[in-house]
Amino acid sequence: MLPVSATAERIGDFELYPDRASIPLGEIHSGGPAKDGIPAIDNPRFVQSGAVADLKPESRVLGLDWNGVTKAYPIGIMNWHEIVNDRYGEEPVAITYCPLCGSGVAFSARVSGEVLQFGVSGLLYNSDVLLYDRKTESLWSQLLARAVTGEMNGTRLKVLPLVVTTWLEWRAQHPETWVLSRETGYTRNYDRDPYAGYETSEGIYFPVKKQDPRYHPKEQILGLEIDGQFKAYPVAELSRTEGEIQDRFAGQSFTIHYNPVSQSARFFDPQGNQIPVIRSYWFAWYAFHPDTAVFRP
């Protein structure tokens, strides 16, 4: 129970308590849309790869191969919804995408034995989407992978090995993949990019705590966390390699497979297990992890 003396601050559609927050409430900003103004997809429909006619080979997708199930989520759809509450077999999964940070992250939605469903809060921290869970209305930072306000404050989410790649590459590697259907229950023009031009501009729409000029703000990076230590792998640096990289960080060795055509990368431990990494823009990764190491060949 919250103490009687606790004073809530109202930000957007949420009443937030400073003593139940692990980030400064003054750094949470309204992104414009109200709570659920960007509607999560709660009952996703899928089509098999052979029936897909609305994706070009170069179309970007979020791909997840987990728990014996393989699915792709076109970014053209994710731009308009940002969250898909899905299941892989019996396991609940939240697929998330923040267009402002170029960040795709998949989480297990089973937390402390409970299944959570997530919605789009309409709020941002470091320009990154804040999810909210529909049970407690705690806010969750996508790029921190944990709750930052409310009853669940401090609770971490398990990050899954999502890949951001092209439809051509994903389909070649997973010919039997399922693909998120445009039959979402909403009327949207999924061929129109509501953020056209943003990816190449230097502009950032919302405040961030720290910036670093070493790379273009929208440089694509793969972000790795091991035991609370962070390392960024910029695509600009990966493109200078021959595509297969042996690296060591935070006491662990791993192999990186980089595809220069799709500009995608996968990380594997010595046993061949895929290691989850987070793809985002450089400015976003640095805002959250200013002490990050940076890979250079």
Short mmCIF file of C-alpha atoms in Angstrom, two decimals:
data_model
loop_
_atom_site.label_atom_id
_atom_site.label_comp_id
_atom_site.label_asym_id
_atom_site.label_seq_id
_atom_site.Cartn_x
_atom_site.Cartn_y
_atom_site.Cartn_z
CA MET A 1 0.00 0.00 0.00
CA LEU A 2 1.17 3.52 -0.72
CA PRO A 3 1.70 5.69 2.34
CA VAL A 4 -1.11 8.15 3.01
CA SER A 5 1.30 11.06 2.68
CA ALA A 6 2.41 10.10 -0.82
CA THR A 7 1.63 12.79 -3.39
CA ALA A 8 0.96 11.76 -6.96
CA GLU A 9 2.05 13.70 -10.02
CA ARG A 10 -0.19 13.42 -13.04
CA ILE A 11 1.67 12.98 -16.32
CA GLY A 12 -0.48 12.23 -19.33
CA ASP A 13 -3.11 9.73 -18.25
CA PHE A 14 -1.12 8.35 -15.32
CA GLU A 15 -0.83 9.29 -11.67
CA LEU A 16 2.78 8.64 -10.70
CA TYR A 17 4.34 8.57 -7.24
CA PRO A 18 7.95 9.75 -6.82
CA ASP A 19 8.59 7.18 -4.08
CA ARG A 20 7.61 4.41 -6.49
CA ALA A 21 9.75 5.55 -9.39
CA SER A 22 13.33 4.71 -10.31
CA ILE A 23 13.66 7.53 -12.86
CA PRO A 24 13.01 11.25 -12.30
CA LEU A 25 9.35 11.96 -13.04
CA GLY A 26 10.38 15.31 -14.52
CA GLU A 27 12.15 13.43 -17.32
CA ILE A 28 8.98 11.65 -18.43
CA HIS A 29 7.36 13.47 -21.34
CA SER A 30 4.09 13.15 -23.21
CA GLY A 31 4.67 11.95 -26.75
CA GLY A 32 1.38 13.46 -27.93
CA PRO A 33 -1.03 10.51 -28.18
CA ALA A 34 -3.04 9.64 -25.09
CA LYS A 35 -2.86 6.29 -23.31
CA ASP A 36 -3.72 3.64 -25.93
CA GLY A 37 -3.90 6.39 -28.56
CA ILE A 38 -1.40 4.17 -30.34
CA PRO A 39 -3.27 0.86 -30.04
CA ALA A 40 -1.37 -2.30 -29.21
CA ILE A 41 -2.36 -5.40 -31.17
CA ASP A 42 -3.87 -7.84 -28.68
CA ASN A 43 -5.28 -10.46 -31.01
CA PRO A 44 -2.71 -10.72 -33.78
CA ARG A 45 -3.47 -12.64 -36.93
CA PHE A 46 -0.75 -14.26 -39.02
CA VAL A 47 -0.32 -15.56 -42.54
CA GLN A 48 2.22 -18.08 -43.79
CA SER A 49 5.19 -16.77 -45.71
CA GLY A 50 3.98 -18.10 -49.04
CA ALA A 51 0.78 -16.05 -48.78
CA VAL A 52 2.54 -12.73 -48.13
CA ALA A 53 2.07 -10.30 -51.03
CA ASP A 54 2.50 -6.92 -49.34
CA LEU A 55 6.19 -7.09 -48.38
CA LYS A 56 9.08 -6.18 -50.66
CA PRO A 57 12.39 -8.06 -50.34
CA GLU A 58 13.96 -5.01 -48.72
CA SER A 59 11.08 -4.41 -46.29
CA ARG A 60 12.29 -4.38 -42.68
CA VAL A 61 10.88 -6.87 -40.22
CA LEU A 62 11.33 -7.85 -36.61
CA GLY A 63 11.95 -11.60 -36.53
CA LEU A 64 11.77 -13.98 -33.58
CA ASP A 65 12.56 -17.70 -33.57
CA TRP A 66 11.73 -18.89 -30.08
CA ASN A 67 10.08 -21.78 -28.27
CA GLY A 68 9.71 -23.69 -31.54
CA VAL A 69 7.78 -20.89 -33.27
CA THR A 70 9.03 -18.46 -35.94
CA LYS A 71 7.29 -15.16 -36.69
CA ALA A 72 8.00 -11.89 -38.49
CA TYR A 73 6.50 -8.50 -37.66
CA PRO A 74 6.75 -5.91 -40.47
CA ILE A 75 7.98 -2.55 -39.25
CA GLY A 76 5.41 -0.98 -41.57
CA ILE A 77 2.78 -2.33 -39.15
CA MET A 78 4.78 -1.84 -35.96
CA ASN A 79 5.19 1.89 -36.72
CA TRP A 80 1.46 2.28 -36.10
CA HIS A 81 1.02 -0.05 -33.10
CA GLU A 82 4.38 -0.39 -31.31
CA ILE A 83 3.30 -3.43 -29.26
CA VAL A 84 2.01 -6.88 -30.17
CA ASN A 85 0.82 -9.04 -27.28
CA ASP A 86 1.45 -12.51 -28.67
CA ARG A 87 2.02 -16.14 -27.71
CA TYR A 88 4.70 -18.59 -28.78
CA GLY A 89 3.09 -21.88 -27.98
CA GLU A 90 1.92 -21.44 -24.40
CA GLU A 91 4.44 -18.70 -23.65
CA PRO A 92 3.32 -15.06 -23.68
CA VAL A 93 5.56 -12.62 -25.54
CA ALA A 94 5.50 -8.86 -25.99
CA ILE A 95 6.96 -7.62 -29.28
CA THR A 96 7.79 -3.91 -29.02
CA TYR A 97 9.04 -1.26 -31.42
CA CYS A 98 9.77 2.41 -30.79
CA PRO A 99 9.96 4.39 -34.07
CA LEU A 100 11.58 7.35 -32.28
CA CYS A 101 14.52 5.21 -31.17
CA GLY A 102 14.49 2.68 -33.99
CA SER A 103 14.44 0.04 -31.25
CA GLY A 104 12.89 -3.40 -31.54
CA VAL A 105 12.82 -5.52 -28.39
CA ALA A 106 10.97 -8.75 -27.57
CA PHE A 107 10.21 -9.71 -23.99
CA SER A 108 8.80 -12.70 -22.20
CA ALA A 109 5.50 -11.45 -20.78
CA ARG A 110 5.55 -13.97 -17.95
CA VAL A 111 6.71 -12.01 -14.91
CA SER A 112 6.98 -13.59 -11.46
CA GLY A 113 4.65 -16.36 -12.61
CA GLU A 114 2.02 -13.97 -13.93
CA VAL A 115 1.14 -13.17 -17.54
CA LEU A 116 1.16 -9.45 -18.30
CA GLN A 117 -0.38 -7.61 -21.22
CA PHE A 118 1.14 -4.31 -22.29
CA GLY A 119 -0.20 -1.13 -23.83
CA VAL A 120 1.31 2.08 -25.18
CA SER A 121 1.24 4.71 -22.43
CA GLY A 122 1.71 7.75 -24.68
CA LEU A 123 4.68 8.72 -22.48
CA LEU A 124 8.40 8.75 -23.25
CA TYR A 125 11.64 8.58 -21.30
CA ASN A 126 14.82 9.51 -23.18
CA SER A 127 12.61 9.68 -26.29
CA ASP A 128 11.83 5.97 -25.85
CA VAL A 129 8.39 4.44 -25.51
CA LEU A 130 7.14 3.67 -22.01
CA LEU A 131 4.94 0.60 -21.97
CA TYR A 132 2.37 0.07 -19.25
CA ASP A 133 1.00 -3.22 -17.97
CA ARG A 134 -2.75 -3.47 -17.78
CA LYS A 135 -2.81 -5.14 -14.37
CA THR A 136 -0.95 -2.55 -12.27
CA GLU A 137 -0.49 0.34 -14.76
CA SER A 138 3.19 0.43 -13.87
CA LEU A 139 5.33 2.04 -16.57
CA TRP A 140 8.07 -0.03 -18.20
CA SER A 141 11.08 1.32 -20.11
CA GLN A 142 11.62 -0.57 -23.34
CA LEU A 143 15.37 0.06 -23.50
CA LEU A 144 15.96 -0.52 -19.79
CA ALA A 145 13.81 -3.69 -19.94
CA ARG A 146 12.33 -3.00 -16.52
CA ALA A 147 9.49 -1.24 -14.75
CA VAL A 148 10.36 2.32 -13.75
CA THR A 149 7.24 3.37 -11.84
CA GLY A 150 4.42 1.88 -9.85
CA GLU A 151 3.81 -1.39 -8.09
CA MET A 152 6.20 -3.27 -10.40
CA ASN A 153 9.00 -0.67 -10.15
CA GLY A 154 12.39 -2.34 -10.53
CA THR A 155 11.04 -5.60 -11.95
CA ARG A 156 13.06 -6.74 -14.95
CA LEU A 157 11.82 -8.30 -18.16
CA LYS A 158 13.55 -11.19 -19.91
CA VAL A 159 14.82 -10.00 -23.31
CA LEU A 160 14.44 -12.48 -26.17
CA PRO A 161 16.71 -12.77 -29.26
CA LEU A 162 14.75 -10.59 -31.69
CA VAL A 163 16.40 -9.80 -35.03
CA VAL A 164 15.84 -6.68 -37.15
CA THR A 165 16.45 -7.60 -40.77
CA THR A 166 14.96 -7.61 -44.27
CA TRP A 167 12.05 -9.75 -45.34
CA LEU A 168 14.32 -11.34 -47.96
CA GLU A 169 16.85 -12.53 -45.40
CA TRP A 170 14.31 -13.62 -42.80
CA ARG A 171 12.28 -15.62 -45.32
CA ALA A 172 15.45 -17.27 -46.70
CA GLN A 173 16.47 -18.38 -43.21
CA HIS A 174 12.93 -19.26 -42.07
CA PRO A 175 10.89 -20.29 -45.13
CA GLU A 176 8.01 -21.54 -42.97
CA THR A 177 7.76 -18.36 -40.91
CA TRP A 178 4.44 -16.82 -39.94
CA VAL A 179 3.99 -13.12 -40.69
CA LEU A 180 1.86 -10.58 -38.84
CA SER A 181 -1.20 -9.84 -40.97
CA ARG A 182 -2.43 -6.38 -41.91
CA GLU A 183 -5.82 -7.51 -40.65
CA THR A 184 -5.19 -5.87 -37.30
CA GLY A 185 -8.71 -4.68 -36.58
CA TYR A 186 -7.65 -1.08 -37.24
CA THR A 187 -7.79 1.12 -40.32
CA ARG A 188 -4.26 2.23 -41.08
CA ASN A 189 -2.24 2.79 -44.24
CA TYR A 190 0.59 0.37 -43.55
CA ASP A 191 2.30 1.39 -46.78
CA ARG A 192 2.79 4.93 -45.44
CA ASP A 193 5.66 5.62 -43.07
CA PRO A 194 4.44 8.16 -40.49
CA TYR A 195 8.08 8.88 -39.63
CA ALA A 196 9.36 9.36 -43.20
CA GLY A 197 12.68 11.24 -43.19
CA TYR A 198 13.24 10.84 -39.46
CA GLU A 199 15.71 7.95 -39.80
CA THR A 200 18.19 10.00 -41.83
CA SER A 201 17.80 13.37 -40.10
CA GLU A 202 19.91 14.47 -37.15
CA GLY A 203 16.85 15.78 -35.33
CA ILE A 204 15.57 14.22 -32.10
CA TYR A 205 12.00 15.12 -31.23
CA PHE A 206 12.13 14.75 -27.44
CA PRO A 207 14.70 15.47 -24.71
CA VAL A 208 17.40 12.95 -23.85
CA LYS A 209 19.79 13.09 -20.90
CA LYS A 210 23.07 12.74 -22.78
CA GLN A 211 24.30 12.84 -26.35
CA ASP A 212 27.56 11.83 -28.02
CA PRO A 213 28.78 13.14 -31.41
CA ARG A 214 30.98 10.17 -32.35
CA TYR A 215 28.27 8.87 -34.69
CA HIS A 216 25.25 10.25 -36.48
CA PRO A 217 22.40 10.27 -33.93
CA LYS A 218 20.48 7.74 -36.05
CA GLU A 219 23.43 5.42 -36.67
CA GLN A 220 22.09 1.89 -36.24
CA ILE A 221 23.75 -0.05 -33.45
CA LEU A 222 23.41 -3.46 -31.84
CA GLY A 223 23.47 -3.07 -28.07
CA LEU A 224 24.76 -5.84 -25.82
CA GLU A 225 24.39 -6.13 -22.05
CA ILE A 226 26.36 -8.62 -19.98
CA ASP A 227 26.12 -8.50 -16.19
CA GLY A 228 25.30 -4.81 -16.13
CA GLN A 229 28.01 -3.84 -18.62
CA PHE A 230 27.13 -2.42 -22.02
CA LYS A 231 28.68 -2.41 -25.47
CA ALA A 232 27.49 -0.88 -28.74
CA TYR A 233 28.23 -2.38 -32.15
CA PRO A 234 27.60 0.35 -34.76
CA VAL A 235 26.67 -0.87 -38.23
CA ALA A 236 29.30 1.56 -39.55
CA GLU A 237 31.95 -0.45 -37.67
CA LEU A 238 30.53 -3.89 -38.43
CA SER A 239 30.53 -3.01 -42.13
CA ARG A 240 34.32 -2.68 -41.97
CA THR A 241 34.70 -6.35 -41.02
CA GLU A 242 34.54 -9.49 -43.15
CA GLY A 243 31.22 -10.45 -41.58
CA GLU A 244 32.26 -13.01 -38.96
CA ILE A 245 33.70 -11.49 -35.82
CA GLN A 246 35.13 -13.07 -32.69
CA ASP A 247 34.78 -10.75 -29.74
CA ARG A 248 35.13 -10.82 -25.98
CA PHE A 249 33.38 -8.54 -23.51
CA ALA A 250 32.70 -8.63 -19.76
CA GLY A 251 34.59 -11.91 -19.48
CA GLN A 252 32.56 -13.69 -22.15
CA SER A 253 33.46 -14.76 -25.67
CA PHE A 254 31.01 -14.80 -28.56
CA THR A 255 30.73 -14.83 -32.33
CA ILE A 256 28.95 -12.19 -34.42
CA HIS A 257 27.56 -12.92 -37.88
CA TYR A 258 27.01 -9.69 -39.79
CA ASN A 259 25.19 -9.53 -43.14
CA PRO A 260 26.22 -6.37 -45.03
CA VAL A 261 23.31 -6.66 -47.48
CA SER A 262 20.58 -6.62 -44.83
CA GLN A 263 22.79 -4.80 -42.29
CA SER A 264 21.67 -7.28 -39.67
CA ALA A 265 23.69 -9.17 -37.10
CA ARG A 266 23.29 -12.14 -34.82
CA PHE A 267 25.36 -12.87 -31.73
CA PHE A 268 26.11 -16.42 -30.53
CA ASP A 269 27.75 -17.83 -27.43
CA PRO A 270 30.39 -20.62 -27.69
CA GLN A 271 27.62 -23.24 -27.45
CA GLY A 272 25.84 -21.79 -30.47
CA ASN A 273 22.98 -20.21 -28.53
CA GLN A 274 21.78 -16.87 -29.85
CA ILE A 275 22.45 -13.97 -27.47
CA PRO A 276 19.76 -11.28 -27.22
CA VAL A 277 20.91 -7.85 -28.40
CA ILE A 278 18.90 -4.66 -28.89
CA ARG A 279 18.98 -2.77 -32.15
CA SER A 280 18.43 0.97 -31.82
CA TYR A 281 19.70 4.35 -32.90
CA TRP A 282 23.03 5.43 -31.43
CA PHE A 283 21.54 8.45 -29.63
CA ALA A 284 19.04 6.26 -27.80
CA TRP A 285 21.54 3.63 -26.68
CA TYR A 286 23.95 6.31 -25.48
CA ALA A 287 21.24 8.24 -23.62
CA PHE A 288 20.52 5.16 -21.53
CA HIS A 289 24.11 3.85 -21.33
CA PRO A 290 26.58 6.77 -21.49
CA ASP A 291 29.32 4.51 -20.10
CA THR A 292 28.91 2.06 -23.00
CA ALA A 293 31.92 0.49 -24.65
CA VAL A 294 32.00 0.76 -28.45
CA PHE A 295 33.18 -1.93 -30.86
CA ARG A 296 35.78 -1.00 -33.43
CA PRO A 297 37.46 -3.53 -35.76
#
